[in-house]
CSV table of C-alpha atoms in Angstrom, one decimal:
chain,number,residue,atom,x,y,z
K,317,MET,CA,0.0,0.0,0.0
K,318,ASN,CA,1.5,3.3,-1.0
K,319,ASP,CA,1.3,6.6,1.0
K,320,GLN,CA,-1.6,8.0,-1.0
K,321,GLN,CA,-3.7,4.8,-0.6
K,322,ARG,CA,-2.9,4.8,3.2
K,323,ALA,CA,-4.0,8.5,3.5
K,324,ASP,CA,-7.2,7.8,1.5
K,325,LEU,CA,-8.0,4.8,3.7
K,326,LYS,CA,-7.3,6.8,6.9
K,327,GLN,CA,-9.7,9.5,5.7
K,328,ARG,CA,-12.3,6.9,4.9
K,329,ILE,CA,-12.0,5.3,8.3
K,330,LEU,CA,-12.3,8.7,10.0
K,331,ALA,CA,-15.4,9.5,8.0
K,332,GLU,CA,-17.0,6.1,8.8
K,333,ILE,CA,-16.3,6.6,12.5
K,334,VAL,CA,-18.0,10.0,12.4
K,335,LYS,CA,-20.9,8.6,10.5
K,336,LEU,CA,-21.3,5.7,13.0
K,337,GLU,CA,-21.0,8.0,16.0
K,338,ASN,CA,-23.7,10.2,14.7
K,339,TYR,CA,-25.9,7.2,14.0
K,340,ALA,CA,-25.2,5.8,17.5
K,341,ALA,CA,-26.1,9.2,19.0
K,342,SER,CA,-29.4,9.2,17.2
K,343,LEU,CA,-30.2,5.7,18.5
K,344,GLU,CA,-29.4,6.4,22.1
K,345,GLY,CA,-32.6,8.3,22.7
K,346,LYS,CA,-34.6,5.5,21.2
K,347,VAL,CA,-33.4,2.8,23.5
K,348,ASN,CA,-34.7,4.3,26.7
K,349,PRO,CA,-37.5,2.2,28.2
K,350,VAL,CA,-41.0,3.6,28.1
K,351,ALA,CA,-42.2,4.4,31.6
K,352,PRO,CA,-45.1,2.2,32.8
K,353,ASP,CA,-47.1,5.3,33.7
K,354,VAL,CA,-47.0,6.7,30.1
K,355,ALA,CA,-50.5,6.3,28.6
K,356,ILE,CA,-50.2,4.4,25.4
K,357,GLY,CA,-52.1,1.4,24.2
K,358,ARG,CA,-50.9,-2.2,24.9
K,359,LEU,CA,-50.1,-2.8,21.2
K,360,SER,CA,-48.3,0.5,21.0
K,361,ARG,CA,-46.3,-0.5,24.1
K,362,LEU,CA,-45.4,-3.9,22.6
K,363,ASP,CA,-44.4,-2.2,19.3
K,364,THR,CA,-42.3,0.3,21.2
K,365,MET,CA,-40.6,-2.5,23.1
K,366,LEU,CA,-39.8,-4.4,19.8
K,367,ASN,CA,-38.4,-1.2,18.2
K,368,GLN,CA,-36.4,-0.6,21.3
K,369,GLY,CA,-34.8,-4.1,21.0
K,370,ILE,CA,-34.0,-3.5,17.4
K,371,ASN,CA,-32.5,-0.1,18.2
K,372,GLU,CA,-30.4,-1.6,21.1
K,373,SER,CA,-29.0,-4.2,18.7
K,374,ALA,CA,-28.2,-1.5,16.1
K,375,LEU,CA,-26.5,0.7,18.7
K,376,SER,CA,-24.4,-2.3,20.0
K,377,GLN,CA,-23.3,-3.2,16.5
K,378,SER,CA,-22.4,0.5,15.7
K,379,ARG,CA,-20.3,0.7,18.9
K,380,GLN,CA,-18.5,-2.5,18.1
K,381,ARG,CA,-17.7,-1.3,14.6
K,382,ILE,CA,-16.5,2.0,15.9
K,383,GLY,CA,-14.1,0.1,18.2
K,384,LYS,CA,-12.9,-2.0,15.3
K,385,LEU,CA,-12.3,1.0,13.1
K,386,GLN,CA,-10.5,2.8,15.9
K,387,ARG,CA,-8.2,-0.2,16.4
K,388,ALA,CA,-7.6,-0.4,12.6
K,389,LEU,CA,-6.7,3.3,12.7
K,390,ALA,CA,-4.3,2.8,15.5
K,391,ARG,CA,-2.7,-0.3,13.7
K,392,MET,CA,-2.4,1.8,10.6
K,393,GLN,CA,-0.5,4.5,12.4
K,394,GLU,CA,1.7,2.1,14.4
K,395,ASP,CA,2.4,-0.7,11.9
K,396,GLN,CA,4.0,-0.3,8.5
K,397,ASP,CA,2.7,-3.8,7.7
K,398,PHE,CA,-0.9,-2.6,7.9
K,399,GLY,CA,-2.8,-3.9,4.9
K,400,GLU,CA,-1.0,-7.3,5.0
K,401,CYS,CA,-2.9,-10.4,6.0
K,402,MET,CA,-2.2,-11.3,9.6
K,403,GLU,CA,-2.3,-15.0,8.7
K,404,CYS,CA,-0.5,-15.4,5.4
K,405,GLY,CA,1.4,-12.1,5.1
K,406,GLU,CA,0.1,-11.4,1.6
K,407,PRO,CA,-1.2,-7.9,0.8
K,408,ILE,CA,-4.9,-7.5,1.4
K,409,PRO,CA,-6.5,-6.1,-1.8
K,410,ILE,CA,-7.3,-2.4,-1.7
K,411,PRO,CA,-11.0,-2.9,-2.6
K,412,ARG,CA,-11.3,-5.2,0.4
K,413,LEU,CA,-9.7,-2.7,2.7
K,414,LEU,CA,-11.9,0.1,1.3
K,415,ALA,CA,-15.0,-2.1,2.0
K,416,LEU,CA,-13.9,-3.4,5.4
K,417,PRO,CA,-11.0,-1.3,6.7
K,418,GLU,CA,-11.0,-3.1,10.0
K,419,THR,CA,-10.2,-6.5,8.3
K,420,GLU,CA,-7.0,-8.2,9.3
K,421,LEU,CA,-7.3,-11.1,6.8
K,422,CYS,CA,-7.3,-11.5,3.1
K,423,VAL,CA,-10.4,-13.1,1.4
K,424,GLU,CA,-8.7,-16.5,1.2
K,425,CYS,CA,-7.7,-16.6,4.9
K,426,ALA,CA,-11.1,-15.2,6.0
K,427,GLU,CA,-12.9,-18.0,4.4
């Protein structure tokens, strides 16, 4: 990976982190439980609880991905071998890194 590709990937990771942080912030208000004294119908309460569970899952996944991207960014800054498969040592194709910058394995080793 050349310096320009590394810089482009770094910008892409930073942009993805910002996007995910904004998404996570928008979900945080949607995962608060509905107080039992709030007057809504039984079906509306069940629907709200279902949506709350979906939003909690999405929030958890977003936070996990943010952590993975932050670790990838740290690896990129610390390790000159960033972009090489951790298992076989071959370069990870740039399109794969652009799609999944947090990946540590090439396609063959990931399968």
